[in-house]
mmCIF file with all atom_site columns, N, CA and C in Angstrom:
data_model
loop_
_atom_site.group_PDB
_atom_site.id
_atom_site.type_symbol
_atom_site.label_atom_id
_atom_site.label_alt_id
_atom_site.label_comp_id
_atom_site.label_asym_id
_atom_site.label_entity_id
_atom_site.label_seq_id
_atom_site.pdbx_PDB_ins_code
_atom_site.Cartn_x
_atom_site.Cartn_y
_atom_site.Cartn_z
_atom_site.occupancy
_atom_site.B_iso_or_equiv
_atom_site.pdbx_formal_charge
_atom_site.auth_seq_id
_atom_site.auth_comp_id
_atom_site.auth_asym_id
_atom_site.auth_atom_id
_atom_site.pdbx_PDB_model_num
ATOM 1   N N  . UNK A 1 1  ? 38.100 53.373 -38.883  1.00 0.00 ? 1  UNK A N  1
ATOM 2   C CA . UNK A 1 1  ? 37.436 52.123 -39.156  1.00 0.00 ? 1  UNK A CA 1
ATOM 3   C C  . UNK A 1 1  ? 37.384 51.290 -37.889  1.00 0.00 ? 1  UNK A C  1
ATOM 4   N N  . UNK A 1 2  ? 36.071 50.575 -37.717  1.00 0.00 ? 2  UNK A N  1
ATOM 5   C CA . UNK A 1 2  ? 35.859 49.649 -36.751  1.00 0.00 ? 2  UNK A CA 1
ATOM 6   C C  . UNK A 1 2  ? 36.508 48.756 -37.146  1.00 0.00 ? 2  UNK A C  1
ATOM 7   N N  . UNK A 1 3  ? 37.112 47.598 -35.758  1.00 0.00 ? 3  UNK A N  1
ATOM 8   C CA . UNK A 1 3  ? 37.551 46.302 -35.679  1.00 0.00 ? 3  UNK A CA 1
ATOM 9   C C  . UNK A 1 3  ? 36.318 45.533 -36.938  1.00 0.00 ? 3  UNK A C  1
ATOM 10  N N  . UNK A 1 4  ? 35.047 45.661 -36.786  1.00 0.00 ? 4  UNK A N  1
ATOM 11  C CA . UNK A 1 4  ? 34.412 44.747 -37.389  1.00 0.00 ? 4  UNK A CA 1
ATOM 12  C C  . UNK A 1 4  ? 33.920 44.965 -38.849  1.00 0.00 ? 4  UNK A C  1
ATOM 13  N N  . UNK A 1 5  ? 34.669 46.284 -39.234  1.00 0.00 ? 5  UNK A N  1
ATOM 14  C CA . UNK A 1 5  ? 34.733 46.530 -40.587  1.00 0.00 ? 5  UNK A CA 1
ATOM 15  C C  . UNK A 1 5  ? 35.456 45.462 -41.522  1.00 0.00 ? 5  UNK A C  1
ATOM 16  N N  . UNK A 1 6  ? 35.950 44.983 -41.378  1.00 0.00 ? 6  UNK A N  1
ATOM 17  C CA . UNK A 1 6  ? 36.655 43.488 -42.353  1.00 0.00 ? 6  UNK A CA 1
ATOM 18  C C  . UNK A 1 6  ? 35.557 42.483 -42.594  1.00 0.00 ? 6  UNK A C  1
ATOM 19  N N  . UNK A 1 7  ? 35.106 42.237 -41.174  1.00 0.00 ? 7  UNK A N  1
ATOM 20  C CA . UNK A 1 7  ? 34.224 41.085 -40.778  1.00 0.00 ? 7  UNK A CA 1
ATOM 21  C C  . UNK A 1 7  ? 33.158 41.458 -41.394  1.00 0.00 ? 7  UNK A C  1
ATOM 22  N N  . UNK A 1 8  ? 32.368 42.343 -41.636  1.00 0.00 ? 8  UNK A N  1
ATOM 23  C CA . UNK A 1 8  ? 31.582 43.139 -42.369  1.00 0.00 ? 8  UNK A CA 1
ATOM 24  C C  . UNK A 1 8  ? 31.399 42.812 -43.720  1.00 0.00 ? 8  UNK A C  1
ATOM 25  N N  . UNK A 1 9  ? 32.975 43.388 -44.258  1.00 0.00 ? 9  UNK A N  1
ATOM 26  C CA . UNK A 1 9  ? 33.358 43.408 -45.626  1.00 0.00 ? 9  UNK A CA 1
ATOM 27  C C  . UNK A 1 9  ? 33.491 41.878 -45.711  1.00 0.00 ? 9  UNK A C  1
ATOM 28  N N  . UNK A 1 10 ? 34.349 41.365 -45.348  1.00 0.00 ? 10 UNK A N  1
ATOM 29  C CA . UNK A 1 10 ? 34.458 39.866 -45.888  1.00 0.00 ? 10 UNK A CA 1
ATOM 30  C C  . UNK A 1 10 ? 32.856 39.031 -45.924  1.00 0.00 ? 10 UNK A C  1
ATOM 31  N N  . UNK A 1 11 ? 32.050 39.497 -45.128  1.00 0.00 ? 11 UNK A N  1
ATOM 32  C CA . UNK A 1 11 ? 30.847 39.411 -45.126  1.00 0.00 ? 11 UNK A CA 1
ATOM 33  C C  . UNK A 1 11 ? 29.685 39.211 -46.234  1.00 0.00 ? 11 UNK A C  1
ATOM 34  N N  . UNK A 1 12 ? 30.158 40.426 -47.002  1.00 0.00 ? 12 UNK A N  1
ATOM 35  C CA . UNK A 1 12 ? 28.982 40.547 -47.788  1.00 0.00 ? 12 UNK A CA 1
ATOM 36  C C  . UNK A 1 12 ? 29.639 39.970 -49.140  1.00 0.00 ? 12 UNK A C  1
ATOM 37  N N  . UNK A 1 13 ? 31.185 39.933 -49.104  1.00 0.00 ? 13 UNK A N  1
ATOM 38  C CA . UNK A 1 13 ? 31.606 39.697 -50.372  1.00 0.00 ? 13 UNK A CA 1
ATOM 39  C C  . UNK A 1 13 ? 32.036 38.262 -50.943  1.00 0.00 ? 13 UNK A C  1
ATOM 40  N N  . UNK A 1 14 ? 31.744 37.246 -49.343  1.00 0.00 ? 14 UNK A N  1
ATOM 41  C CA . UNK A 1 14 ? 32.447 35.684 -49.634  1.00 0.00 ? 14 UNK A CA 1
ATOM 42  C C  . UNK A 1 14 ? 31.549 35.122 -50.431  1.00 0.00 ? 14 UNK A C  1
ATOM 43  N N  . UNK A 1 15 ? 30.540 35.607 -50.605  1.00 0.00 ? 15 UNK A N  1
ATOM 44  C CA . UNK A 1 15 ? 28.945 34.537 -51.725  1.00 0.00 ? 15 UNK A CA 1
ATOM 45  C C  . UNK A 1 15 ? 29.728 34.978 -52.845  1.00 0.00 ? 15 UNK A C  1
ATOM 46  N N  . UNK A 1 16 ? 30.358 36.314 -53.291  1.00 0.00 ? 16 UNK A N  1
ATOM 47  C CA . UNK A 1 16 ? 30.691 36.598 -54.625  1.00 0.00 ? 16 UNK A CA 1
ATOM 48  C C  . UNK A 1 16 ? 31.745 35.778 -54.821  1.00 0.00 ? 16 UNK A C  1
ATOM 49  N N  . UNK A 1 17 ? 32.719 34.920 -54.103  1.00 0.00 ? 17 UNK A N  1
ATOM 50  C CA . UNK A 1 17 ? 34.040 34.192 -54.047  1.00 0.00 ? 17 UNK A CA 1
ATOM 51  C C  . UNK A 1 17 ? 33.827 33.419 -54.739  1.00 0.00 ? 17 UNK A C  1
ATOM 52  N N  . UNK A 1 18 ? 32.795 32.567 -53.953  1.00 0.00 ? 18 UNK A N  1
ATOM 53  C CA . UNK A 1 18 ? 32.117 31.042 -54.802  1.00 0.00 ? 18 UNK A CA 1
ATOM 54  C C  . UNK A 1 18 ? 31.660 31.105 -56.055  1.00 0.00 ? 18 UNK A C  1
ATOM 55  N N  . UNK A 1 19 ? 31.403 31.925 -56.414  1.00 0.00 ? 19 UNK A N  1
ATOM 56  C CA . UNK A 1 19 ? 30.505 32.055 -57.836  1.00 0.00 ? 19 UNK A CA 1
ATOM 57  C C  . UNK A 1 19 ? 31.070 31.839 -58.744  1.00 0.00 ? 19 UNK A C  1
ATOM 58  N N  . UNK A 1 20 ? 30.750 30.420 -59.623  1.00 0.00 ? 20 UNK A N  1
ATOM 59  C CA . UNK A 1 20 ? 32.059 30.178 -60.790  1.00 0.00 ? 20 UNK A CA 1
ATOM 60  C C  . UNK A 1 20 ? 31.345 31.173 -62.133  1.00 0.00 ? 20 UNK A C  1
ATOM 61  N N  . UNK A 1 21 ? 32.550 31.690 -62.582  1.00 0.00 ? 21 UNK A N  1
ATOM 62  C CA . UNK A 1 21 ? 32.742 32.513 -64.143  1.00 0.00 ? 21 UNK A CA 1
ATOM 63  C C  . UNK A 1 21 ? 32.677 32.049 -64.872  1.00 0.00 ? 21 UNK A C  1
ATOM 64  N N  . UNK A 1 22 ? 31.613 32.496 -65.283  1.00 0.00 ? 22 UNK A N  1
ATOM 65  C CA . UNK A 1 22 ? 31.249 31.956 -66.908  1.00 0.00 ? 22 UNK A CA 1
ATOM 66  C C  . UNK A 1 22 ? 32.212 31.939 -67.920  1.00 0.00 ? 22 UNK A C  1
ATOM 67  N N  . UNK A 1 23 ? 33.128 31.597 -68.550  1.00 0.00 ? 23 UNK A N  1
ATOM 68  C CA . UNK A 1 23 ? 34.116 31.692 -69.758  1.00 0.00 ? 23 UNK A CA 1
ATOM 69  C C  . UNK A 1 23 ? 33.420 31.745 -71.147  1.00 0.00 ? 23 UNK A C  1
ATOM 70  N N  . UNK A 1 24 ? 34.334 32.409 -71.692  1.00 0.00 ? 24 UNK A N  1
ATOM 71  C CA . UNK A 1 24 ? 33.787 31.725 -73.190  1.00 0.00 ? 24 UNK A CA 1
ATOM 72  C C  . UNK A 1 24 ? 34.548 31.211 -74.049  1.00 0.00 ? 24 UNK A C  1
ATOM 73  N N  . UNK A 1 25 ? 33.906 30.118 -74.923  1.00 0.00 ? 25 UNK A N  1
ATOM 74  C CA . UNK A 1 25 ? 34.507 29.091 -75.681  1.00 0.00 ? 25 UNK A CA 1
ATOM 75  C C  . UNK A 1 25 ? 34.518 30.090 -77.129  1.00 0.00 ? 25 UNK A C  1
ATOM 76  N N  . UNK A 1 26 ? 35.447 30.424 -77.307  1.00 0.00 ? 26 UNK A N  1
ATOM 77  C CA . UNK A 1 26 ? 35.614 30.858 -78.855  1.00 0.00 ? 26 UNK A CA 1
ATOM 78  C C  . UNK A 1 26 ? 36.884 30.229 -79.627  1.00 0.00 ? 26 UNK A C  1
ATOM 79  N N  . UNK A 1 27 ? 36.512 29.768 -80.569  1.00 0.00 ? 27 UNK A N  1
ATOM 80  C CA . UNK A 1 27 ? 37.520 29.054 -81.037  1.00 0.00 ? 27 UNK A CA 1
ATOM 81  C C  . UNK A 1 27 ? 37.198 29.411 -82.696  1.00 0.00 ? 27 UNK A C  1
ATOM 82  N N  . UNK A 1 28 ? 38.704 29.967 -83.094  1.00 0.00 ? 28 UNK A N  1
ATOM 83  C CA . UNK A 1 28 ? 38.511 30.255 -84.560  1.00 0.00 ? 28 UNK A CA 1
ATOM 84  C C  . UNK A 1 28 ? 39.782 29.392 -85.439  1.00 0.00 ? 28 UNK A C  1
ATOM 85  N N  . UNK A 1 29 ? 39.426 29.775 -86.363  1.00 0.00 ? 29 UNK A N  1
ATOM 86  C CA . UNK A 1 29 ? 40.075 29.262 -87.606  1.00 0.00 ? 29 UNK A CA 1
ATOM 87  C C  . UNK A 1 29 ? 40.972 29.741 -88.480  1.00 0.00 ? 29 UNK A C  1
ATOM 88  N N  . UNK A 1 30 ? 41.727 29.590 -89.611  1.00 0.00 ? 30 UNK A N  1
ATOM 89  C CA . UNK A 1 30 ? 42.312 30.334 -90.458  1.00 0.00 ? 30 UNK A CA 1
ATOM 90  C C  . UNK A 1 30 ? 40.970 30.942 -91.579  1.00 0.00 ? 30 UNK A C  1
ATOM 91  N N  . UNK A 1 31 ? 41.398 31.569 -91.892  1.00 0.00 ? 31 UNK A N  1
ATOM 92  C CA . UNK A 1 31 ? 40.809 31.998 -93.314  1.00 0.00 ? 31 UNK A CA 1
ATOM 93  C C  . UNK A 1 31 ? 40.757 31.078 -94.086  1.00 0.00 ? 31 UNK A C  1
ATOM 94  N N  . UNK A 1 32 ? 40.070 30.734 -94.883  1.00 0.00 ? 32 UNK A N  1
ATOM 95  C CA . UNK A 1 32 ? 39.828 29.481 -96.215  1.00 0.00 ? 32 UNK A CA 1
ATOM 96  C C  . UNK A 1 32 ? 40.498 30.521 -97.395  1.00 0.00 ? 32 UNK A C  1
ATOM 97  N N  . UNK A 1 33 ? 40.711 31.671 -97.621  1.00 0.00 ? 33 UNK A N  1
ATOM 98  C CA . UNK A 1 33 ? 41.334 32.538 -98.850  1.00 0.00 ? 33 UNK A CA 1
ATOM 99  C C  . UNK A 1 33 ? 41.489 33.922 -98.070  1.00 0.00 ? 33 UNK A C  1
ATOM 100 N N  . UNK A 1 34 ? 42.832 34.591 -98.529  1.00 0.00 ? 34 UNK A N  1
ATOM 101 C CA . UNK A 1 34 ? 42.768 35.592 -98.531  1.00 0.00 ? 34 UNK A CA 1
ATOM 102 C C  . UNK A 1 34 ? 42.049 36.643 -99.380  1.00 0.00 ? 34 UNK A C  1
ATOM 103 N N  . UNK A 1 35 ? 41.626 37.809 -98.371  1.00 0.00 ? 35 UNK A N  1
ATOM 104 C CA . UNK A 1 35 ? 41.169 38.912 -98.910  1.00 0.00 ? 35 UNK A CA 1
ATOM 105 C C  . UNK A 1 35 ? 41.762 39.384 -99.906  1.00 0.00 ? 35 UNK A C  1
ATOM 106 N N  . UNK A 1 36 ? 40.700 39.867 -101.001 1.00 0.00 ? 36 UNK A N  1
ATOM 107 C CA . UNK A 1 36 ? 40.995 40.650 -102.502 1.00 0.00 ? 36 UNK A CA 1
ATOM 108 C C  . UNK A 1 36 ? 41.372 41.922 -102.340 1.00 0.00 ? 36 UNK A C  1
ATOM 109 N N  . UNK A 1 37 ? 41.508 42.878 -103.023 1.00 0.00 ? 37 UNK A N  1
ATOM 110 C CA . UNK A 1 37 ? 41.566 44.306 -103.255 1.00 0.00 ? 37 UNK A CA 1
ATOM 111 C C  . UNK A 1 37 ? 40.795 44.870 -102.960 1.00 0.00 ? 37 UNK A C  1
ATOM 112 N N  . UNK A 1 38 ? 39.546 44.257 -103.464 1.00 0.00 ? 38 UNK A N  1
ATOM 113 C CA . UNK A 1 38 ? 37.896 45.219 -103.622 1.00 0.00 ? 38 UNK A CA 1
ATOM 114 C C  . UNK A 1 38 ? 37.623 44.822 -102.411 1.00 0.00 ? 38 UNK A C  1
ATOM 115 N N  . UNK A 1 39 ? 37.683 43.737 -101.186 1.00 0.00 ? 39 UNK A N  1
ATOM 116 C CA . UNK A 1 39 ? 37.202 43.843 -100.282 1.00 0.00 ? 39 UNK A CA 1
ATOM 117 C C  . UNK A 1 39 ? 38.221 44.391 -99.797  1.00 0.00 ? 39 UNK A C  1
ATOM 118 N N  . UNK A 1 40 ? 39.219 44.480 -99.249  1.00 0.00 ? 40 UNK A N  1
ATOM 119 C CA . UNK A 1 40 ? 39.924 45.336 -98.478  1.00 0.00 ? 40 UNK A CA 1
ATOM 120 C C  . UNK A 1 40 ? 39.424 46.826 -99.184  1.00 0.00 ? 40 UNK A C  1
ATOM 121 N N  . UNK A 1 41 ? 39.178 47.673 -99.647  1.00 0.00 ? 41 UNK A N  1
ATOM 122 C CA . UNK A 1 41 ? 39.261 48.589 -100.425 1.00 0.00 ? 41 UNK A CA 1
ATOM 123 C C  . UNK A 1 41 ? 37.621 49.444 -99.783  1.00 0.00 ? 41 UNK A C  1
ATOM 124 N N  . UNK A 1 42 ? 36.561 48.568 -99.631  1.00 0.00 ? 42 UNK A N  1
ATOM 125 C CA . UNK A 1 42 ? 35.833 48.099 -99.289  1.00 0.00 ? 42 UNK A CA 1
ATOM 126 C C  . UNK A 1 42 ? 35.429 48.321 -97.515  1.00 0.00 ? 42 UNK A C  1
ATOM 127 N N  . UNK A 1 43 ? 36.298 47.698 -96.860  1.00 0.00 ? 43 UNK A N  1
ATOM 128 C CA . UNK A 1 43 ? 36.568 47.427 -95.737  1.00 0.00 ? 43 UNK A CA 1
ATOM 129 C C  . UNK A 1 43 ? 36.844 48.635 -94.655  1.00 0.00 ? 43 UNK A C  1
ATOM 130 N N  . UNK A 1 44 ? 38.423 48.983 -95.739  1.00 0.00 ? 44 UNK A N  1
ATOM 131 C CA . UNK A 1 44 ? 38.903 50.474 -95.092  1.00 0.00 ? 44 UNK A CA 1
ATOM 132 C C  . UNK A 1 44 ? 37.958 52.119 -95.409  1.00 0.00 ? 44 UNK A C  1
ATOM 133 N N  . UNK A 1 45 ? 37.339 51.874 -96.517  1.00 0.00 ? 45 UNK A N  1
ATOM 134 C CA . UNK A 1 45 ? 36.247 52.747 -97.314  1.00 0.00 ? 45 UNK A CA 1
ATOM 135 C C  . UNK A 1 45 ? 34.980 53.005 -95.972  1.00 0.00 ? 45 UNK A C  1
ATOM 136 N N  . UNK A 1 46 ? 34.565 51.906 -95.493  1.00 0.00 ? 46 UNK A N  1
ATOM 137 C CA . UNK A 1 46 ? 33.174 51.986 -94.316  1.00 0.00 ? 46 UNK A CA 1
ATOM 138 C C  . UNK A 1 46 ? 33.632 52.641 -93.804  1.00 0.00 ? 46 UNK A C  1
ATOM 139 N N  . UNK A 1 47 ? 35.196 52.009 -93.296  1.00 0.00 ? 47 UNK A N  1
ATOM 140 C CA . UNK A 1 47 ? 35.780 52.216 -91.180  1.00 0.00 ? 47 UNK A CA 1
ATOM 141 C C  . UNK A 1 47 ? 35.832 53.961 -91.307  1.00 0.00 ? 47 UNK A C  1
ATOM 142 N N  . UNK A 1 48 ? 36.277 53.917 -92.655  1.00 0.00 ? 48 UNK A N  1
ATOM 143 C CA . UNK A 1 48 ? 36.802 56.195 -92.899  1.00 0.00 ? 48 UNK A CA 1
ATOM 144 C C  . UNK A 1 48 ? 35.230 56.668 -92.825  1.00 0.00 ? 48 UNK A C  1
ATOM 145 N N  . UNK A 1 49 ? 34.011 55.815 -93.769  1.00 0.00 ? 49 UNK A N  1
ATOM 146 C CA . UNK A 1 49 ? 33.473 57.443 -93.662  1.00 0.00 ? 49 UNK A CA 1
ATOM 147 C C  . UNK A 1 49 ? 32.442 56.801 -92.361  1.00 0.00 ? 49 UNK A C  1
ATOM 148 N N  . UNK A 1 50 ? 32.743 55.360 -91.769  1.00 0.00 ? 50 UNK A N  1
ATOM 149 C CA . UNK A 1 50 ? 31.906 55.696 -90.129  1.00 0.00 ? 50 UNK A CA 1
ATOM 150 C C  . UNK A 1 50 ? 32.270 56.564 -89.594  1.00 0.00 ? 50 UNK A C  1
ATOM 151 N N  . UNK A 1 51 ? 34.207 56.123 -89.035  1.00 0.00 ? 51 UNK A N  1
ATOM 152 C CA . UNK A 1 51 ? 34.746 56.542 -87.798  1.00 0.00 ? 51 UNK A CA 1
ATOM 153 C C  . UNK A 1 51 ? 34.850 58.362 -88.223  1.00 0.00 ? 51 UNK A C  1
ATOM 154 N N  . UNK A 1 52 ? 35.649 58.561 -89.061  1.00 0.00 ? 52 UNK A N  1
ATOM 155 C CA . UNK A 1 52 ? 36.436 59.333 -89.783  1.00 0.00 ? 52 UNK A CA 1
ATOM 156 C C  . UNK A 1 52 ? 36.090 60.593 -90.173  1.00 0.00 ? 52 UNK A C  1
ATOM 157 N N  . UNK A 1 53 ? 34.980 60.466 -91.063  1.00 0.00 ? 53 UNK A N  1
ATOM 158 C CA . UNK A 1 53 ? 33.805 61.773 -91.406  1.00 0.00 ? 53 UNK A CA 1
ATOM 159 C C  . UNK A 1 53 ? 33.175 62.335 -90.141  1.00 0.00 ? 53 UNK A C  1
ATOM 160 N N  . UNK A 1 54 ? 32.287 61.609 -89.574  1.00 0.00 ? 54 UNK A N  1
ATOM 161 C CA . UNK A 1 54 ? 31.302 62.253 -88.602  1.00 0.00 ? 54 UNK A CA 1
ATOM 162 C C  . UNK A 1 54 ? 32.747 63.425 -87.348  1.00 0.00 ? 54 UNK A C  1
ATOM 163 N N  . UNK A 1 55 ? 33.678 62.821 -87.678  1.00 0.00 ? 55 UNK A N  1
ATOM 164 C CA . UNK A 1 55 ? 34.763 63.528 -86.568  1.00 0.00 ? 55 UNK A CA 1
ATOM 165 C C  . UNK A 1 55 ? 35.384 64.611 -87.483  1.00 0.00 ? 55 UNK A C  1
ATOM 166 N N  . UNK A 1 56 ? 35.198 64.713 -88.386  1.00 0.00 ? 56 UNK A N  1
ATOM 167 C CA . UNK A 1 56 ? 35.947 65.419 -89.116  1.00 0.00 ? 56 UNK A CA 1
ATOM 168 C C  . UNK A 1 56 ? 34.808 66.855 -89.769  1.00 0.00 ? 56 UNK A C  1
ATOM 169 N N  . UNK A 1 57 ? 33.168 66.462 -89.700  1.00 0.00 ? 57 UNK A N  1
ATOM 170 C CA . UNK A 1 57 ? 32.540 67.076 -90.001  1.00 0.00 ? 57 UNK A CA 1
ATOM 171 C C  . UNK A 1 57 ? 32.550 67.925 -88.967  1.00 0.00 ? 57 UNK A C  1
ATOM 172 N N  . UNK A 1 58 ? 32.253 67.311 -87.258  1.00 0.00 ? 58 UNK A N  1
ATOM 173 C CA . UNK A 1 58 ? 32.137 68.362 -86.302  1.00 0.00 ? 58 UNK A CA 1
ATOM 174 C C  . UNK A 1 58 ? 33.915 69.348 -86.126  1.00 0.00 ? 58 UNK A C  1
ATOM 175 N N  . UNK A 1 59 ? 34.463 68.920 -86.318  1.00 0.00 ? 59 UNK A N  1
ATOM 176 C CA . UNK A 1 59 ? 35.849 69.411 -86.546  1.00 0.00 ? 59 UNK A CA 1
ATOM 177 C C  . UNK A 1 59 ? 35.577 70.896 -87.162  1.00 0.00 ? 59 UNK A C  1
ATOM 178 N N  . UNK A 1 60 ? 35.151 70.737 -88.601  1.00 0.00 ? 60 UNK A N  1
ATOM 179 C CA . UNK A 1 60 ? 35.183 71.552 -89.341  1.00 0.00 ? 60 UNK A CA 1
ATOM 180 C C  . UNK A 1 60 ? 33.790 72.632 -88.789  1.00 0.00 ? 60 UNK A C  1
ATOM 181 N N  . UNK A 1 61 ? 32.708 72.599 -88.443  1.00 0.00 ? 61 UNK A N  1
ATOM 182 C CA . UNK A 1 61 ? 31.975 73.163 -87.990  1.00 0.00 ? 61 UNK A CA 1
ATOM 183 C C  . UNK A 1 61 ? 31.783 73.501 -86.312  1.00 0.00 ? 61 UNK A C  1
ATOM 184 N N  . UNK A 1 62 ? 33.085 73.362 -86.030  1.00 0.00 ? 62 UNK A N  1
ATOM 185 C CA . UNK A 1 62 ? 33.209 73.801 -84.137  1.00 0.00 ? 62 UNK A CA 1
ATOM 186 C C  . UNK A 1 62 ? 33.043 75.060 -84.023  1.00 0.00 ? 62 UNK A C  1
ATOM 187 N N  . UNK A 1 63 ? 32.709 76.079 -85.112  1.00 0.00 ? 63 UNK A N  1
ATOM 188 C CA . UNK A 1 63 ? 32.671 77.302 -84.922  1.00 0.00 ? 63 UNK A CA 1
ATOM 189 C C  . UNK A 1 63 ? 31.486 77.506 -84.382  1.00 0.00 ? 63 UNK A C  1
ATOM 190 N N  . UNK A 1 64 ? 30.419 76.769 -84.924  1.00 0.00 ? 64 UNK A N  1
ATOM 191 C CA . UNK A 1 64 ? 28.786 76.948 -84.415  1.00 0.00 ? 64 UNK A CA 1
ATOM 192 C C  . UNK A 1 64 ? 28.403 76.118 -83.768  1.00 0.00 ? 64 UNK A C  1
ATOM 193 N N  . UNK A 1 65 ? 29.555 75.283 -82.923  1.00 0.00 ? 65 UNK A N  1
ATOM 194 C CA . UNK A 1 65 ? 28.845 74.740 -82.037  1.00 0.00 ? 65 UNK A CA 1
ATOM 195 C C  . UNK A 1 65 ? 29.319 75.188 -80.675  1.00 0.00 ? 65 UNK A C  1
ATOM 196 N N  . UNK A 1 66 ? 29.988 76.551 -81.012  1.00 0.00 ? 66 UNK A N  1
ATOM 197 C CA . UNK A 1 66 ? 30.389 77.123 -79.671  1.00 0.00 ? 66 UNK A CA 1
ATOM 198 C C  . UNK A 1 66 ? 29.450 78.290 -79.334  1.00 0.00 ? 66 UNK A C  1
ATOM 199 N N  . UNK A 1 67 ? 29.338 78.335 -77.694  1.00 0.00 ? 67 UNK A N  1
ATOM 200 C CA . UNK A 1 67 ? 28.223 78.853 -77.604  1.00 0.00 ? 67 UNK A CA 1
ATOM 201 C C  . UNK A 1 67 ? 28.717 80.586 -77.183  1.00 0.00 ? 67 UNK A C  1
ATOM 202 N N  . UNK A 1 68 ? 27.612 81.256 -77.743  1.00 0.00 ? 68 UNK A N  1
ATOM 203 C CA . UNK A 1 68 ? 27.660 82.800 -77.968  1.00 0.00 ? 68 UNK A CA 1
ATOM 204 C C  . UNK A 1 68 ? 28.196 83.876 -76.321  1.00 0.00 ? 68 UNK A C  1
ATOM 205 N N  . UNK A 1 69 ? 28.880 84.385 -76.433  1.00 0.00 ? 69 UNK A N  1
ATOM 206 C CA . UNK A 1 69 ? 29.624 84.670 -75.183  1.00 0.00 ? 69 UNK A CA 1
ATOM 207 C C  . UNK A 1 69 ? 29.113 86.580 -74.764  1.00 0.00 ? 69 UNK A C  1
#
């Protein structure tokens, strides 16, 4: 590395220094009621057959998705 490799670097990167960050204001609350049965029931029911199935279908069919040797 050159001597003026810093000078360089500090160069191109001091405009990014100044630049103020956007934050974000999120501000929450309590719940007004707790969750029932049927929505929890509900809830965990989506997350299984989003996350859960589609991983579990290719799982079970990895036989044909391997390729012929």
């Amino acid at each position: 590395m050159s001597v003026l490799t810093p000078l360089l670097l500090r160069g191109l990167t001091g405009s990014a220094r100044r630049l103020p960050v956007p934050r974000a204001k999120i501000h929450s609350l309590p719940p007004e009621g707790k969750l029932g049965i049927m929505e929890l029931a509900v809830g965990l029911t989506s997350c299984f057959v989003t996350f859960l199935l589609p991983a579990g279908w290719i799982l079970s069919h990895l036989e044909t998705y391997r390729r012929p040797e």
